[in-house]
Amino acid sequence: MSTFDPKEHPHIRYNPLMEEWVTVSPHRMKRPWKGQVEKPEEEEIPSYDPNNSLCPGNTRSSGKVNPQYEGTFLFDNDFPALLKDGPAPSANPDPLFQSAPAYGACQVMCFHPRSDLTLPLMSQPEVREVIDKWAEINTDLGKKYTWVQIFENKGNVMGCSNPHPHCQVWASSYFPNDPAKKHRTQREYYDKHKVPLLVNYVKKELQKQERVVLQNEHWVWLVPYWAVWPYETMLLPKRHVLRIEDLTSAERDALADIMKKLLTKYDNMFEVSFPYSMGWHGAPTGDYLQQDNSHWQLHALYFPPLLRSATVKKFMVGYEMLAQSQRDLTAEQAAEKLKSLPDVHYKSQKS
């Protein structure tokens, strides 16, 4: 029997944060591909669109008018998924039909007044302003709510129909499934090893240098060993940090720097505005602010769907919906590809 080669042979990898396995099938990268590979014509987005509800001075569908903002702009979502108050469901003794109250606040945050700018095309001080606003939001909503989820859906393929640069915030009275699981797994790891799981993980990844794409004095951008999406990545501080508001000024500057660089590499992959869903995970808030959360480590997650071209994306279907996540490209191959991409944005190269 031949010797196992992770670049050639199928295997499964374990995600200790989520207690889940992912099937890796690198040999499938050799199969012939007859799908689309052409680059679609890029949409010309104006800096200001009188019909875009997120532009400064425009009227939203709720009838509210946006101010003539010049930096970031935060407002309550006109169609929130969660409400701040309301009746609670009655208790049900049947374990098969359980429900519980769900309260919260939903907000929208515009990154910039111009619709034609995304984070990698914004200046570093402008990205720093976004980071500062994220920290402010987490602090403010965290005083009341257990979990504050800051997330960005970018691109039509990720369900974002508005091109104006923006993110969303959903703060909830309950602990959502994925972060609740991370809360438990990180606690168990910390109790056993006396060091936070992700702090130890970053240390080992920096030693191996197999999946690290970018780093600076304060941050590491890498493809997780257990990544599911083709070019899934994780962004982590080198220091032990619980929440985004705990970052120092120097760490925030360094975060703005590495965010611009990593998003530039993403865009350069297929020379398109790269679609993704991203979000921040840190220690829970609300009542948890009074508890010891030393097991937590702040991190951002990027989940881009594109695989072979600007028009070919990975679908989570069939086996992945019914059994277990699967990927063809290894995490190491994805990291190598990302590292090889130019640091200068393709739009700047053409100008």
Coordinates of C-alpha atoms in Angstrom, one line a residue:
M1 CA 0.0 0.0 0.0
S2 CA 1.3 3.5 -0.8
T3 CA 2.2 6.0 1.8
F4 CA -0.5 8.5 2.8
D5 CA -0.2 11.9 1.2
P6 CA -2.7 14.6 2.4
K7 CA -2.4 16.2 -1.0
E8 CA -3.5 13.0 -2.8
H9 CA -5.5 10.8 -0.5
P10 CA -9.0 11.2 1.0
H11 CA -9.1 11.8 4.8
I12 CA -11.2 13.5 7.4
R13 CA -10.2 16.5 9.6
Y14 CA -11.5 17.5 13.0
N15 CA -12.7 20.9 14.0
P16 CA -12.3 21.1 17.8
L17 CA -14.3 24.3 18.0
M18 CA -17.4 22.8 16.5
E19 CA -16.8 19.1 17.3
E20 CA -17.3 18.3 13.6
W21 CA -15.4 16.4 11.0
V22 CA -14.9 17.5 7.3
T23 CA -14.2 15.1 4.5
V24 CA -11.2 16.1 2.4
S25 CA -11.0 14.7 -1.2
P26 CA -7.9 16.2 -2.8
H27 CA -7.7 13.6 -5.6
R28 CA -11.0 15.1 -7.0
M29 CA -9.1 18.2 -8.0
K30 CA -7.7 16.2 -10.9
R31 CA -11.2 15.5 -12.5
P32 CA -11.9 17.4 -15.7
W33 CA -13.9 20.5 -15.5
K34 CA -16.3 21.6 -18.2
G35 CA -18.2 24.3 -16.3
Q36 CA -18.0 28.1 -16.6
V37 CA -14.6 29.7 -16.1
E38 CA -15.1 33.0 -17.9
K39 CA -15.1 36.2 -15.9
P40 CA -18.5 38.0 -15.9
E41 CA -18.7 41.6 -17.0
E42 CA -18.2 43.7 -13.8
E43 CA -21.1 45.8 -12.8
E44 CA -20.5 49.6 -12.8
I45 CA -21.6 50.9 -9.5
P46 CA -22.1 54.6 -9.1
S47 CA -20.6 56.4 -6.1
Y48 CA -24.1 57.7 -5.4
D49 CA -27.4 56.2 -6.5
P50 CA -30.6 58.2 -5.9
N51 CA -32.5 54.9 -5.8
N52 CA -30.3 53.2 -3.3
S53 CA -31.8 53.2 0.2
L54 CA -28.5 53.2 2.0
C55 CA -27.0 56.3 0.3
P56 CA -26.7 59.5 2.3
G57 CA -29.8 61.7 2.1
N58 CA -32.0 59.0 0.6
T59 CA -35.3 57.7 1.9
R60 CA -35.6 54.1 3.0
S61 CA -38.6 51.9 2.5
S62 CA -39.8 52.7 6.0
G63 CA -40.0 56.4 5.1
K64 CA -37.1 57.4 7.2
V65 CA -34.5 59.6 5.6
N66 CA -30.7 59.0 6.0
P67 CA -28.6 61.8 7.1
Q68 CA -25.9 63.2 4.9
Y69 CA -23.3 61.0 6.6
E70 CA -19.6 61.3 5.8
G71 CA -18.2 58.3 7.6
T72 CA -20.0 55.3 9.1
F73 CA -23.8 55.3 9.6
L74 CA -25.6 53.1 12.0
F75 CA -29.4 52.7 12.2
D76 CA -32.0 50.3 13.5
N77 CA -33.0 47.7 10.8
D78 CA -36.3 48.7 9.3
F79 CA -37.3 45.0 9.1
P80 CA -35.7 43.4 12.1
A81 CA -35.5 39.6 12.7
L82 CA -35.8 40.2 16.4
L83 CA -37.8 42.6 18.5
K84 CA -36.9 44.3 21.7
D85 CA -40.0 43.1 23.5
G86 CA -43.2 41.1 23.1
P87 CA -45.1 38.2 24.5
A88 CA -43.2 35.0 25.4
P89 CA -44.3 31.5 24.3
S90 CA -45.9 29.3 27.0
A91 CA -43.9 26.6 28.6
N92 CA -44.5 23.1 27.1
P93 CA -43.7 20.0 29.1
D94 CA -43.4 18.0 26.0
P95 CA -39.6 17.7 25.2
L96 CA -40.4 17.3 21.4
F97 CA -42.1 20.7 21.2
Q98 CA -39.9 23.2 23.0
S99 CA -39.7 27.0 22.5
A100 CA -38.3 29.9 24.4
P101 CA -38.5 33.7 24.3
A102 CA -36.3 35.5 21.7
Y103 CA -35.7 39.2 22.1
G104 CA -33.1 41.4 20.5
A105 CA -32.0 44.3 18.4
C106 CA -31.1 44.4 14.7
Q107 CA -29.0 47.2 13.2
V108 CA -27.5 48.1 9.8
M109 CA -24.1 49.8 9.6
C110 CA -22.9 51.5 6.4
F111 CA -19.1 51.6 6.1
H112 CA -18.8 54.6 3.8
P113 CA -21.1 57.1 2.0
R114 CA -19.9 55.9 -1.4
S115 CA -21.6 52.9 -3.0
D116 CA -18.7 52.1 -5.3
L117 CA -16.2 51.5 -2.5
T118 CA -15.7 48.2 -0.6
L119 CA -13.4 47.7 2.4
P120 CA -10.3 46.8 0.3
L121 CA -10.7 50.0 -1.7
M122 CA -11.3 52.2 1.3
S123 CA -8.3 54.0 3.0
Q124 CA -6.8 52.5 6.1
P125 CA -8.1 55.2 8.3
E126 CA -11.6 54.6 6.9
V127 CA -11.3 50.9 7.7
R128 CA -10.1 51.8 11.2
E129 CA -13.3 53.9 11.6
V130 CA -15.3 50.8 10.8
I131 CA -13.4 48.7 13.4
D132 CA -13.9 51.4 16.0
K133 CA -17.6 51.4 15.3
W134 CA -17.8 47.7 15.6
A135 CA -16.2 47.9 19.0
E136 CA -18.6 50.6 20.1
I137 CA -21.6 48.5 18.9
N138 CA -20.4 45.4 20.7
T139 CA -20.0 47.5 23.9
D140 CA -23.3 49.2 23.7
L141 CA -25.5 46.2 22.8
G142 CA -23.5 43.9 25.0
K143 CA -24.6 45.7 28.1
K144 CA -28.1 44.2 27.6
Y145 CA -27.8 41.2 25.2
T146 CA -26.1 37.8 25.6
W147 CA -24.7 37.7 22.1
V148 CA -23.9 40.5 19.6
Q149 CA -23.4 39.1 16.1
I150 CA -21.6 41.5 13.7
F151 CA -21.7 40.1 10.2
E152 CA -21.3 41.1 6.6
N153 CA -22.9 39.4 3.6
K154 CA -21.1 40.6 0.4
G155 CA -22.3 39.9 -3.1
N156 CA -25.5 38.8 -4.8
V157 CA -24.5 35.2 -4.4
M158 CA -24.5 35.6 -0.6
G159 CA -28.0 37.0 -0.7
C160 CA -26.9 40.7 -0.5
S161 CA -28.8 42.6 -3.2
N162 CA -27.6 46.1 -2.1
P163 CA -24.0 46.9 -3.3
H164 CA -23.6 49.7 -0.8
P165 CA -20.8 48.7 1.6
H166 CA -22.5 47.7 4.8
C167 CA -22.9 45.0 7.5
Q168 CA -25.5 43.9 9.9
V169 CA -25.8 43.4 13.7
W170 CA -28.1 41.0 15.4
A171 CA -28.0 41.2 19.2
S172 CA -30.0 38.5 21.0
S173 CA -31.2 37.6 24.5
Y174 CA -30.3 34.0 23.8
F175 CA -27.0 32.3 23.1
P176 CA -27.1 31.1 19.4
N177 CA -26.2 27.6 18.5
D178 CA -22.7 28.0 17.0
P179 CA -21.2 30.4 19.5
A180 CA -22.8 28.5 22.4
K181 CA -21.0 25.3 21.1
K182 CA -17.7 27.3 20.9
H183 CA -18.3 28.6 24.4
R184 CA -18.4 25.0 25.7
T185 CA -15.6 23.5 23.6
Q186 CA -13.2 26.4 24.4
R187 CA -14.1 26.1 28.1
E188 CA -13.4 22.3 28.1
Y189 CA -10.1 22.8 26.3
Y190 CA -9.1 25.6 28.7
D191 CA -9.9 23.5 31.7
K192 CA -7.9 20.6 30.4
H193 CA -4.8 22.4 28.9
K194 CA -4.8 25.7 30.9
V195 CA -4.5 27.8 27.7
P196 CA -7.2 29.0 25.4
L197 CA -7.7 26.7 22.4
L198 CA -7.3 29.4 19.7
V199 CA -4.3 31.0 21.4
N200 CA -2.6 27.6 21.3
Y201 CA -3.8 27.0 17.8
V202 CA -2.3 30.2 16.5
K203 CA 1.0 29.5 18.2
K204 CA 1.2 26.1 16.5
E205 CA 0.1 27.5 13.1
L206 CA 2.9 30.2 13.3
Q207 CA 5.4 27.4 14.0
K208 CA 4.2 25.2 11.1
Q209 CA 3.7 28.1 8.5
E210 CA 1.6 25.7 6.3
R211 CA -1.7 27.6 6.3
V212 CA -0.7 31.1 7.3
V213 CA -1.4 33.6 4.5
L214 CA -0.6 36.9 6.0
Q215 CA 0.6 38.3 9.4
N216 CA 1.7 41.5 10.9
E217 CA 2.8 42.5 14.4
H218 CA -0.6 41.9 16.0
W219 CA -2.6 39.7 13.6
V220 CA -2.6 36.4 11.7
W221 CA -4.7 35.5 8.7
L222 CA -4.8 31.8 7.9
V223 CA -6.8 29.0 6.3
P224 CA -8.0 26.8 9.2
Y225 CA -6.8 23.2 9.2
W226 CA -10.5 22.1 9.3
A227 CA -11.8 24.7 6.7
V228 CA -15.0 23.7 4.9
W229 CA -15.4 26.3 2.2
P230 CA -12.7 26.4 -0.6
Y231 CA -11.1 29.6 0.5
E232 CA -12.5 29.9 4.1
T233 CA -10.2 31.8 6.4
M234 CA -9.8 32.9 10.0
L235 CA -8.4 36.2 11.3
L236 CA -7.0 36.1 14.8
P237 CA -5.0 38.4 17.2
K238 CA -1.6 37.2 18.3
R239 CA -2.4 38.4 21.9
H240 CA -5.1 36.8 24.0
V241 CA -8.2 39.1 23.5
L242 CA -11.7 38.4 24.6
R243 CA -13.8 40.9 22.6
I244 CA -13.3 43.4 19.8
E245 CA -13.6 46.4 22.2
D246 CA -10.6 45.1 24.1
L247 CA -8.2 45.8 21.2
T248 CA -5.6 48.5 21.7
S249 CA -5.3 51.4 19.3
A250 CA -2.2 49.7 17.8
E251 CA -4.0 46.4 17.3
R252 CA -6.9 48.3 15.6
D253 CA -4.5 50.0 13.2
A254 CA -2.9 46.6 12.5
L255 CA -6.3 45.1 12.0
A256 CA -7.3 47.7 9.4
D257 CA -4.0 47.1 7.6
I258 CA -4.4 43.3 7.4
M259 CA -8.1 43.5 6.5
K260 CA -7.3 45.7 3.5
K261 CA -4.6 43.3 2.4
L262 CA -6.6 40.1 2.9
L263 CA -9.7 41.5 1.1
T264 CA -7.4 42.7 -1.7
K265 CA -6.1 39.2 -2.1
Y266 CA -9.7 37.8 -2.2
D267 CA -10.7 40.3 -4.9
N268 CA -7.5 39.4 -6.9
M269 CA -8.4 35.7 -6.9
F270 CA -10.7 36.1 -9.9
E271 CA -10.5 39.8 -10.4
V272 CA -14.0 40.5 -9.1
S273 CA -15.5 41.9 -5.9
F274 CA -15.1 38.6 -4.0
P275 CA -18.4 37.5 -2.3
Y276 CA -18.4 36.2 1.2
S277 CA -20.1 36.0 4.5
M278 CA -17.9 37.1 7.5
G279 CA -18.4 37.8 11.1
W280 CA -16.8 38.2 14.5
H281 CA -16.9 35.8 17.4
G282 CA -15.7 36.8 20.8
A283 CA -16.7 36.2 24.5
P284 CA -20.4 36.5 25.2
T285 CA -21.8 39.6 26.7
G286 CA -24.9 40.6 28.9
D287 CA -24.7 38.6 32.1
Y288 CA -21.5 36.9 30.9
L289 CA -19.7 40.2 31.4
Q290 CA -19.6 39.4 35.1
Q291 CA -18.2 35.9 34.5
D292 CA -14.7 34.5 33.7
N293 CA -14.4 34.0 30.0
S294 CA -10.7 33.5 29.8
H295 CA -11.2 30.5 27.6
W296 CA -12.4 32.7 24.7
Q297 CA -10.3 34.2 21.9
L298 CA -11.6 36.8 19.6
H299 CA -11.6 35.8 15.9
A300 CA -13.2 36.7 12.6
L301 CA -14.4 34.1 10.1
Y302 CA -14.6 34.5 6.3
F303 CA -16.7 32.1 4.3
P304 CA -16.4 32.8 0.5
P305 CA -18.3 30.4 -1.8
L306 CA -16.3 30.7 -5.1
L307 CA -14.3 27.7 -6.1
R308 CA -12.9 27.6 -9.7
S309 CA -13.8 31.0 -11.1
A310 CA -15.9 34.1 -10.6
T311 CA -19.0 32.2 -11.8
V312 CA -18.4 28.7 -10.2
K313 CA -19.3 28.4 -6.5
K314 CA -19.3 25.5 -4.1
F315 CA -22.8 24.2 -3.2
M316 CA -23.5 22.6 0.1
V317 CA -25.9 19.9 -1.2
G318 CA -26.5 16.2 -1.1
Y319 CA -23.9 14.4 1.1
E320 CA -23.0 17.7 2.8
M321 CA -26.6 18.5 3.8
L322 CA -27.3 14.9 4.8
A323 CA -24.1 13.5 6.2
Q324 CA -20.9 15.7 6.5
S325 CA -19.1 18.7 5.0
Q326 CA -16.7 17.9 2.2
R327 CA -14.0 19.8 0.3
D328 CA -11.7 18.9 -2.6
L329 CA -9.0 21.6 -2.3
T330 CA -6.9 21.1 0.9
A331 CA -6.5 23.9 3.4
E332 CA -2.7 24.0 2.6
Q333 CA -3.4 24.4 -1.2
A334 CA -5.9 27.1 -0.5
A335 CA -3.4 29.0 1.7
E336 CA -0.7 28.7 -1.0
K337 CA -3.0 30.1 -3.6
L338 CA -4.0 33.0 -1.5
K339 CA -0.4 33.8 -0.6
S340 CA 0.6 33.8 -4.3
L341 CA -1.9 36.5 -5.2
P342 CA -0.8 40.2 -5.6
D343 CA -0.9 42.6 -2.7
V344 CA -2.0 45.4 -5.0
H345 CA -5.8 45.5 -5.9
Y346 CA -6.5 44.6 -9.5
K347 CA -8.4 47.8 -10.0
S348 CA -5.4 49.8 -8.9
Q349 CA -3.2 47.9 -11.2
K350 CA -5.4 48.8 -14.2
S351 CA -5.7 52.4 -13.3

